[in-house]
mmCIF file of C-alpha atoms in Angstrom:
data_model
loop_
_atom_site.group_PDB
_atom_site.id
_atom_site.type_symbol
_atom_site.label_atom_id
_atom_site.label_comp_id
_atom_site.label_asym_id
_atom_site.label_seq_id
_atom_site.Cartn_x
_atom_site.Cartn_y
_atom_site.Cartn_z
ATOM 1 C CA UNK A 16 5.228 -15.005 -3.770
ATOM 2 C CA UNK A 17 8.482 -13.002 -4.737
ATOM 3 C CA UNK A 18 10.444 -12.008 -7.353
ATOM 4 C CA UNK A 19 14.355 -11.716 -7.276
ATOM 5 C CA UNK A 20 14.935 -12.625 -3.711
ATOM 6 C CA UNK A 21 13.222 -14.781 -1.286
ATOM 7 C CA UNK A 22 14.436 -16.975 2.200
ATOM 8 C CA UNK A 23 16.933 -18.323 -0.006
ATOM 9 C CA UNK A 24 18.959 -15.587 -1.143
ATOM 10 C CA UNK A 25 22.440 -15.170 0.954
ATOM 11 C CA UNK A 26 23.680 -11.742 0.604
ATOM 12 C CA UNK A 27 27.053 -10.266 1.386
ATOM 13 C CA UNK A 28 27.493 -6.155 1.737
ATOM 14 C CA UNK A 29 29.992 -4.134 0.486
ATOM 15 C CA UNK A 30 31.220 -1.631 2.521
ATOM 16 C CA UNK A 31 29.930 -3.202 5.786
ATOM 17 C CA UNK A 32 32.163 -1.432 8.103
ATOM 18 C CA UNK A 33 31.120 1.750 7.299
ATOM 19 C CA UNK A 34 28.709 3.343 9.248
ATOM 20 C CA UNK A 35 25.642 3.426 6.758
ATOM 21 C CA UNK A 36 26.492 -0.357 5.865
ATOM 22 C CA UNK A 37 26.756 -1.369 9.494
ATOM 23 C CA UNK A 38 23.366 0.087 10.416
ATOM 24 C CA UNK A 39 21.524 -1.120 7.673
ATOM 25 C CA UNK A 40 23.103 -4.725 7.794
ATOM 26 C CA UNK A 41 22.091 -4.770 11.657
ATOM 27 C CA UNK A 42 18.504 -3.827 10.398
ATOM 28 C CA UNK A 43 18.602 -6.325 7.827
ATOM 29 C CA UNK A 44 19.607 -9.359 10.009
ATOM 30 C CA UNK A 45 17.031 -8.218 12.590
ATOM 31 C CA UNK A 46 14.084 -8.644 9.475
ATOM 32 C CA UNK A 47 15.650 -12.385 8.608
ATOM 33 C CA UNK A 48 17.325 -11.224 5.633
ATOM 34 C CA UNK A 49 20.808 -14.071 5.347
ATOM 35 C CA UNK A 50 23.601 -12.070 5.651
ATOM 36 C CA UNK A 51 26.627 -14.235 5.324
ATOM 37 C CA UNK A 52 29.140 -11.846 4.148
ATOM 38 C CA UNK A 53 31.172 -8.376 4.203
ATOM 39 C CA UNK A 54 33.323 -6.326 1.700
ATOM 40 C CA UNK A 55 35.645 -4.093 2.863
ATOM 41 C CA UNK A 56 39.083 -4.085 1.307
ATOM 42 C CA UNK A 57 42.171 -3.768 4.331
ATOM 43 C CA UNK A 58 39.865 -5.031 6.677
ATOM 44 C CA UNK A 59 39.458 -9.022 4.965
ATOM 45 C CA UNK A 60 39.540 -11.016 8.207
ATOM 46 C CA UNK A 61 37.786 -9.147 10.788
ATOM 47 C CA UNK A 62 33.940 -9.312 11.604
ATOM 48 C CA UNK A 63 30.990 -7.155 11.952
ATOM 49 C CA UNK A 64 28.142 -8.257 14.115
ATOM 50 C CA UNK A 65 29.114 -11.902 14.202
ATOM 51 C CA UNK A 66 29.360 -11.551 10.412
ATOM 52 C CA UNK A 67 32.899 -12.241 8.280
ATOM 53 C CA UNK A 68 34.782 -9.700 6.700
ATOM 54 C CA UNK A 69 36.534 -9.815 3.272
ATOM 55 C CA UNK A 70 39.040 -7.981 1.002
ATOM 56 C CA UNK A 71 37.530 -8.744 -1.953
ATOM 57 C CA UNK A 72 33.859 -9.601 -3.594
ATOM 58 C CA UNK A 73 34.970 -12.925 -4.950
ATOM 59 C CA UNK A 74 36.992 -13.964 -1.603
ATOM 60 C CA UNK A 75 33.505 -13.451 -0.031
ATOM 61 C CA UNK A 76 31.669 -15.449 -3.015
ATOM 62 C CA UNK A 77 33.413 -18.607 -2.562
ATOM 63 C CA UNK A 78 33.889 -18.540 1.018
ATOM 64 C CA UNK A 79 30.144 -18.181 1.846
ATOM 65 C CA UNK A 80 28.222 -18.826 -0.880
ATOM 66 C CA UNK A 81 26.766 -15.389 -1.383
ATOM 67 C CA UNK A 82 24.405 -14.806 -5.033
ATOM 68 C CA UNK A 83 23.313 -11.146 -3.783
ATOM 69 C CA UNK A 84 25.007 -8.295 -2.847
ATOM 70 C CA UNK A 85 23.884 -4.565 -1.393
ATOM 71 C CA UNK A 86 26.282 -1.836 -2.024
ATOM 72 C CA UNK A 87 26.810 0.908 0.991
ATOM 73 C CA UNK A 88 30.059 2.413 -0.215
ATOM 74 C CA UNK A 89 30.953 6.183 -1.274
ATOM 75 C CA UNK A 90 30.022 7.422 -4.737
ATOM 76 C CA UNK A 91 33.847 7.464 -6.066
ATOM 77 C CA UNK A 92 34.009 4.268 -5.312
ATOM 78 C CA UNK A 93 30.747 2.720 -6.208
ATOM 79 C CA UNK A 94 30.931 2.071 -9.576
ATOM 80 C CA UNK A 95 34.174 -0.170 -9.134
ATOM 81 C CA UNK A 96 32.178 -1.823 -6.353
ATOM 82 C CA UNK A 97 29.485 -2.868 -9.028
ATOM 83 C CA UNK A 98 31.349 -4.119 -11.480
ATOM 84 C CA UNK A 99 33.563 -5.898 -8.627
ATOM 85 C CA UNK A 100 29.997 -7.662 -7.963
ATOM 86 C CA UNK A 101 28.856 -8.416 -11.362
ATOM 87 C CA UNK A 102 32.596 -9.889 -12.576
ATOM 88 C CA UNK A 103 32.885 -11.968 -9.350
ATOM 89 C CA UNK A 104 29.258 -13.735 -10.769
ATOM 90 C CA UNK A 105 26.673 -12.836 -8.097
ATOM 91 C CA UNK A 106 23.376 -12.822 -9.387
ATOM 92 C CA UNK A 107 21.636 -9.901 -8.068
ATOM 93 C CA UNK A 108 23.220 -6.194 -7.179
ATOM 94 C CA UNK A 109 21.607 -3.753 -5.164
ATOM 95 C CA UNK A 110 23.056 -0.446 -5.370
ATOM 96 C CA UNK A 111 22.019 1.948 -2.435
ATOM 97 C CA UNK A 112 24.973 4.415 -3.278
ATOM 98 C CA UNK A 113 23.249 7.980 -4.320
ATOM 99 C CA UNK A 114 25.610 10.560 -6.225
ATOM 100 C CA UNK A 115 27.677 7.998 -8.902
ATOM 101 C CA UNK A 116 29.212 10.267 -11.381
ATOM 102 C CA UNK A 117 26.647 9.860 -14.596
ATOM 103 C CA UNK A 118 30.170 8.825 -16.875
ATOM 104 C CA UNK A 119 31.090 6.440 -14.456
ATOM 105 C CA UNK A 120 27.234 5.103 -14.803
ATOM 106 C CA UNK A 121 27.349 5.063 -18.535
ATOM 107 C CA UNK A 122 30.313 3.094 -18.434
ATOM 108 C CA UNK A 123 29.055 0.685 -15.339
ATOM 109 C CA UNK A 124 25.559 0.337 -17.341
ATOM 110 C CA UNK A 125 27.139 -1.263 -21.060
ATOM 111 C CA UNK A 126 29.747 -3.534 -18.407
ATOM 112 C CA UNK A 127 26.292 -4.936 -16.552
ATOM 113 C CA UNK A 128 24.878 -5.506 -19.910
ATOM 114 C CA UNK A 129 27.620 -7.438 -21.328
ATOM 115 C CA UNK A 130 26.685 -10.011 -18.016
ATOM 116 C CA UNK A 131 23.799 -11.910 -16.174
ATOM 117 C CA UNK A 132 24.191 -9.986 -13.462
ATOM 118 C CA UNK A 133 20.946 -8.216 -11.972
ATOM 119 C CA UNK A 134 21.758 -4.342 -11.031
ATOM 120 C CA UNK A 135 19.199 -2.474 -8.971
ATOM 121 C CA UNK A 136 19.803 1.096 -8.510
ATOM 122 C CA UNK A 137 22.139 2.624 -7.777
ATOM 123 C CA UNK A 138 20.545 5.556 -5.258
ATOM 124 C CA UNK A 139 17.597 2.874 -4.583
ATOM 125 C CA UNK A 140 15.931 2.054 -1.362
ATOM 126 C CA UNK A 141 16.454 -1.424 -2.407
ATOM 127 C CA UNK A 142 14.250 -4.582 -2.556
ATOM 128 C CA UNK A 143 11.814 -6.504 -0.180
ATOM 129 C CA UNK A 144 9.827 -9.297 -0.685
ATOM 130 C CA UNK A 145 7.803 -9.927 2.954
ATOM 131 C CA UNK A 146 8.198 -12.376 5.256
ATOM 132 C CA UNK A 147 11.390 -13.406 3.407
ATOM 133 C CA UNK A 148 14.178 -10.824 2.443
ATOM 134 C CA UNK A 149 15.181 -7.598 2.725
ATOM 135 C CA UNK A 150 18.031 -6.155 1.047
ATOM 136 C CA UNK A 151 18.025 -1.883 1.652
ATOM 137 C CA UNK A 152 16.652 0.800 3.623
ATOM 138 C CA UNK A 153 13.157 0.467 3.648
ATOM 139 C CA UNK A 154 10.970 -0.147 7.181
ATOM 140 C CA UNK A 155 10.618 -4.075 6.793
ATOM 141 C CA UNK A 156 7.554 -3.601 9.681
ATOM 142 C CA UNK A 157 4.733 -1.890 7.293
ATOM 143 C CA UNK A 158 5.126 -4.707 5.016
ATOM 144 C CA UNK A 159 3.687 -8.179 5.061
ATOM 145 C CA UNK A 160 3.013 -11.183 2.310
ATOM 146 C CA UNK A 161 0.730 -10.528 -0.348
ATOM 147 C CA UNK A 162 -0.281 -10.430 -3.673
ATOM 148 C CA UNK A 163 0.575 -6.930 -5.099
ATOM 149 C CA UNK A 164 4.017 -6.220 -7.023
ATOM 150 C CA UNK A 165 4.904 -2.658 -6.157
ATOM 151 C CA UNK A 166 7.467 -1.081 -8.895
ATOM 152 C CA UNK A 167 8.862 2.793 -7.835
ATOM 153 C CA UNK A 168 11.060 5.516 -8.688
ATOM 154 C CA UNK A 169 9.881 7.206 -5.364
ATOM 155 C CA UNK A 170 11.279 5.636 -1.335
ATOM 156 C CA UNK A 171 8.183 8.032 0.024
ATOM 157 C CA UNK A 172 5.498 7.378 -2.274
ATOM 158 C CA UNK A 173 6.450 3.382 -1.693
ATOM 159 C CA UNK A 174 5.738 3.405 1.881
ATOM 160 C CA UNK A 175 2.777 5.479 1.916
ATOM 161 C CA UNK A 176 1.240 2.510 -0.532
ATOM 162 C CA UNK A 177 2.524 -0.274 1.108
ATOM 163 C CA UNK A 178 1.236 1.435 4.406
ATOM 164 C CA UNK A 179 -2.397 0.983 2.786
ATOM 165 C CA UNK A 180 -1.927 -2.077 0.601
ATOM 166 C CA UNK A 181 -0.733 -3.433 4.413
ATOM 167 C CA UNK A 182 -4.154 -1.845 6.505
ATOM 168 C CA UNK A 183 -5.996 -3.457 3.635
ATOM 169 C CA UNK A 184 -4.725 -6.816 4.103
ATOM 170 C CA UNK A 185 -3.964 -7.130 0.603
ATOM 171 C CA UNK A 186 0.266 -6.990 1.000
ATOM 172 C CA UNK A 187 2.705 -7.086 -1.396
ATOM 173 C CA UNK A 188 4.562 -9.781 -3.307
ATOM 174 C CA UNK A 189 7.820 -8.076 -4.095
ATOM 175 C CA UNK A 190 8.633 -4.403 -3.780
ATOM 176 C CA UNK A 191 11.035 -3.227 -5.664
ATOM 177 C CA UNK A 192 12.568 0.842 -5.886
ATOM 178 C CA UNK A 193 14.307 1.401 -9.043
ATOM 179 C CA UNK A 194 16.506 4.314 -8.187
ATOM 180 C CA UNK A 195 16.389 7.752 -8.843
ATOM 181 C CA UNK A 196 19.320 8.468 -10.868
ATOM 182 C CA UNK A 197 19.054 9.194 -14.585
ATOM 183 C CA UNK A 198 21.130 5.578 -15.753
ATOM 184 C CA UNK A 199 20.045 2.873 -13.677
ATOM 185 C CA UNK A 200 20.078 -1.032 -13.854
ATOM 186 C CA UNK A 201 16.238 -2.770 -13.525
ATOM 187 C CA UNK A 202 14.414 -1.187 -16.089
ATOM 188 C CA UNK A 203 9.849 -0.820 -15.235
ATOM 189 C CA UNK A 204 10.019 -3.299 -18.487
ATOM 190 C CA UNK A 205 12.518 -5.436 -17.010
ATOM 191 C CA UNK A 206 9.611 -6.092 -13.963
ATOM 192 C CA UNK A 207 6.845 -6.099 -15.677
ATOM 193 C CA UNK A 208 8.102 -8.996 -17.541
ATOM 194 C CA UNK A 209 8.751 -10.262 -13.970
ATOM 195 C CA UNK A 210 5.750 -9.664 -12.206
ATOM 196 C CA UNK A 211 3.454 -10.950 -15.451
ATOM 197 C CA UNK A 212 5.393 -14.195 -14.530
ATOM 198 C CA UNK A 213 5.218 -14.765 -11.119
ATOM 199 C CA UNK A 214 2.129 -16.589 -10.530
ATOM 200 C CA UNK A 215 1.307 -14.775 -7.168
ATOM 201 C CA UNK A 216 0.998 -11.592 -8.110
ATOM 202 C CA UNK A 217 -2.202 -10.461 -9.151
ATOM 203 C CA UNK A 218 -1.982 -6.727 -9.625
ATOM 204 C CA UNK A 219 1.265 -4.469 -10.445
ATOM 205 C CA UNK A 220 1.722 -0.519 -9.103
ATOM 206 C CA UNK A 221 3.958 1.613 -10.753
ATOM 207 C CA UNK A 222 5.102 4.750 -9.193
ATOM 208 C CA UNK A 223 6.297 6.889 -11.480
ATOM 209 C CA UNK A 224 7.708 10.547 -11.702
ATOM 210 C CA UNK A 225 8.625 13.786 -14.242
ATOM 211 C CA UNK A 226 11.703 12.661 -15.859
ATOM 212 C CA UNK A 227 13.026 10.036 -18.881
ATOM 213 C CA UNK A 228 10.921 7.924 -20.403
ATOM 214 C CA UNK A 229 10.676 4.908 -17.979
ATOM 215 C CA UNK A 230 7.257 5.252 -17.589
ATOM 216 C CA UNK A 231 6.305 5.546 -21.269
ATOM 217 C CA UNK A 232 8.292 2.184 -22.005
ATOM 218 C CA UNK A 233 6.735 0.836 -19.821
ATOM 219 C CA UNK A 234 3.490 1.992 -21.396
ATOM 220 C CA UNK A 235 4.599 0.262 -24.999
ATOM 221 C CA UNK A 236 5.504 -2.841 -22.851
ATOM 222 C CA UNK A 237 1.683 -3.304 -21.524
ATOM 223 C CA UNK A 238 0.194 -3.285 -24.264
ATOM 224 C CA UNK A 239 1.326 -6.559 -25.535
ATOM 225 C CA UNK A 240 2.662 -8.059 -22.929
ATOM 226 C CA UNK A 241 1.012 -7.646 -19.447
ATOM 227 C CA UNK A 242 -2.109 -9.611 -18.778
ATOM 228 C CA UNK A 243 -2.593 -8.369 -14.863
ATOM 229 C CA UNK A 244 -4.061 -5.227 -13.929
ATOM 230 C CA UNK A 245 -1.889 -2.361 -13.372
ATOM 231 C CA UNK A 246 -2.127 0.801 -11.607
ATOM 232 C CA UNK A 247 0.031 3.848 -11.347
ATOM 233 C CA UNK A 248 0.755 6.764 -10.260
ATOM 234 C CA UNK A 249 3.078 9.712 -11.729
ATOM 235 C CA UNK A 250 4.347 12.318 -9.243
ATOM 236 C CA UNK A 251 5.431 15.997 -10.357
ATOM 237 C CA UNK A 252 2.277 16.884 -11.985
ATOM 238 C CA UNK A 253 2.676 20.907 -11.059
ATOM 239 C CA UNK A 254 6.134 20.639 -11.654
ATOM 240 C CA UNK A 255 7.640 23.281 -13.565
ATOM 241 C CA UNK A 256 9.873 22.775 -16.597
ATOM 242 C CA UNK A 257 13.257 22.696 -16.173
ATOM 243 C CA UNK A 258 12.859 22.393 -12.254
ATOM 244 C CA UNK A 259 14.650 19.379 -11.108
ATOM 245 C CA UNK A 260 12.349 17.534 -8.134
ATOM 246 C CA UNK A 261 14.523 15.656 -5.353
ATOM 247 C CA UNK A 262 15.641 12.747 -8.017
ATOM 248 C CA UNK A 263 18.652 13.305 -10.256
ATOM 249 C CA UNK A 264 16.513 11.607 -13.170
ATOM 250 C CA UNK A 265 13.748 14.110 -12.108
ATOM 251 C CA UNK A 266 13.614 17.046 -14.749
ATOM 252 C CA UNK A 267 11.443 18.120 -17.393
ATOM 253 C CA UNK A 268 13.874 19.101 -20.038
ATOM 254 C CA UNK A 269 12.790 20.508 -24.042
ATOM 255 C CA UNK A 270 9.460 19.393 -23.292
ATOM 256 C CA UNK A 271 9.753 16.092 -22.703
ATOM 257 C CA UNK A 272 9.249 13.775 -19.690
ATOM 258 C CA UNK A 273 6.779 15.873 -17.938
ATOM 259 C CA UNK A 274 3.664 13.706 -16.127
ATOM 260 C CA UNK A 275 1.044 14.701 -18.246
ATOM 261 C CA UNK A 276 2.878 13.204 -21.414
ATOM 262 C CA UNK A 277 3.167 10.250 -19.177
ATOM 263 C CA UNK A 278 -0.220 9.682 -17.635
ATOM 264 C CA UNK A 279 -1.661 10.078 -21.487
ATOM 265 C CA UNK A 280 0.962 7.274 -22.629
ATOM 266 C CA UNK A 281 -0.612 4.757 -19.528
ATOM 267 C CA UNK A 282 -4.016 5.271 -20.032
ATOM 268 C CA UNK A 283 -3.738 4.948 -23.590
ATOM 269 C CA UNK A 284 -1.887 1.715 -23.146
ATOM 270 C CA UNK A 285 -5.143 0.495 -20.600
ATOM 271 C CA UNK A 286 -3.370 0.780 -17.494
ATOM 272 C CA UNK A 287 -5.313 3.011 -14.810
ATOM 273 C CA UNK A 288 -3.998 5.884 -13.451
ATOM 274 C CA UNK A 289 -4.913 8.067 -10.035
ATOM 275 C CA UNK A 290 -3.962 11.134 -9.697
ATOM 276 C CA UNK A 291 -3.735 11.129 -5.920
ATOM 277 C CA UNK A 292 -1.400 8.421 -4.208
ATOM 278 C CA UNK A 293 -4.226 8.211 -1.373
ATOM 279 C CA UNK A 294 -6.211 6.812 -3.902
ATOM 280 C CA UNK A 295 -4.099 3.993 -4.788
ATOM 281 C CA UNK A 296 -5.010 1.090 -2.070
ATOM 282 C CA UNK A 297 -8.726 0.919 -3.273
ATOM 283 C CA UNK A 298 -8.312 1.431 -7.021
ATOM 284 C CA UNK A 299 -5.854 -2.081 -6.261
ATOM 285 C CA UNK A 300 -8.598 -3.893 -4.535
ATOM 286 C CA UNK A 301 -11.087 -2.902 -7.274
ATOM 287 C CA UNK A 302 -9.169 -3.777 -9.554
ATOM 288 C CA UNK A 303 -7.759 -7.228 -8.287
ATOM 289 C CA UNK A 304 -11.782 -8.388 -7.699
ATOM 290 C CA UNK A 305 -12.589 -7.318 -11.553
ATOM 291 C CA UNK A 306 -9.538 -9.428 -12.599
ATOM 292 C CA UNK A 307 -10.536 -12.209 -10.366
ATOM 293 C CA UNK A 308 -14.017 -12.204 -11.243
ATOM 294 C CA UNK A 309 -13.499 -12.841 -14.975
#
């Protein structure tokens, strides 16, 4: 019922000792998430909340084990911390840094690609799958096990729809945020593929916003590929052009990237699209008993 990570993932944290990474890490152990590891270089030897602390990534690697990691460290830095990650081997990368310099992106980006490393983000709330792992920021309480693979360049718009998929009782397989930067690692395309995989999810949502060309990818993707029903949503609708909306990757710029471009490109492609994000819960449930009941 997940995708990514599940009870058997063992993640370390880079930049534990910080204060961002020390609150977060406490929040994580407190879901069950296995943290067996922390990153911060000068202070290899000390521990955090019961927890070991490292110099380096790979010190912490083959000392504990650890095939995940979530990143908590200043934006100058963050970049370095990634590819630190991805050349010590670990297997998935979680990136909650927000503010990497684009260049430093660009060049972090072709270096992940060149690997089998997993990035997520960077400036991501991170990744949950219920009931067995949560690496990030997001309320691990308003989730619980379920069927629906959630998919989001929004933190907001993901809680308010795992707040209803949860009151439903319909609960979501894996929930993943993206990141809101313009160059990012997990790709909608790269989850998709995921999600039409995993054999417990039934229905994808895909929160989309102004900005790029994610969501029409991921349009082209569907329409060969994806088998289960998916809904989205695109947010920025009124949004003027030119105005950037709270996301670095959030402008409409010559006339390109702007939602109704995008909602055309989905429903074209079959894939149903609200236009308000209450909406969202119940257009799920309808469409998970029509997919059942053929």
């Amino acid at each position: 019922m997940s995708i990514l990570v599940d009870n058997g993932t063992r993640l370390m944290v880079q930049g534990i000792t910080g204060s961002e990474g020390a609150f977060h890490t406490k929040q994580m152990v407190e879901y069950g998430t296995k943290v067996v590891a922390g990153v911060t270089p000068g202070k290899g030897g000390s521990t955090i909340l019961g927890i070991p602390v490292y110099n380096t990534v790979r010190d912490a690697a083959l000392s504990t084990g650890a095939d995940a990691s979530a990143i908590f460290v200043p934006p100058q830095y963050a970049a370095d911390a990634i590819m630190e990650a991805v050349e010590s081997g670990l297997k998935t990368v979680v990136c909650l840094t927000e503010g990497i310099p684009t260049l430093d992106m660009v060049v972090t980006k072709q270096y992940v690609r060149t690997r089998q490393t997993i990035l997520i983000g960077p400036n991501t709330p991170g990744i949950i799958s219920p009931g067995q792992c949560k690496i990030g920021v997001m309320a691990g309480y308003i989730h619980m096990p379920g069927k629906v693979g959630i998919m989001s360049r929004s933190g907001t718009l993901t809680y308010e729809v795992v707040d209803q998929l949860t009151s439903m009782g319909i609960g979501q397989s894996t929930s993943v945020g993206i990141g809101g930067d313009p160059i990012v690692g997990l790709s909608f395309v790269d989850l998709l593929e995921m999600f039409e995989r995993d054999q417990d999810t039934e229905a994808v949502v895909l929160i989309g916003e102004i900005g790029g060309n994610a969501e029409e990818d991921a349009a082209i993707y569907c329409k060969g590929h994806i088998t289960k029903p998916v809904v989205a949503f695109i947010a920025g609708l009124t949004a003027p052009p030119g105005r950037r909306m709270g996301h670095a990757g959030a402008v409409v710029s010559n006339g390109k990237g702007d939602a109704a471009s995008k909602i055309e490109a989905l429903k074209e492609a079959g894939i149903t699209v609200v236009r308000n994000p209450v909406e969202i819960g119940e257009t799920v449930a309808h469409a998970i008993d029509r997919f059942r009941a053929r």
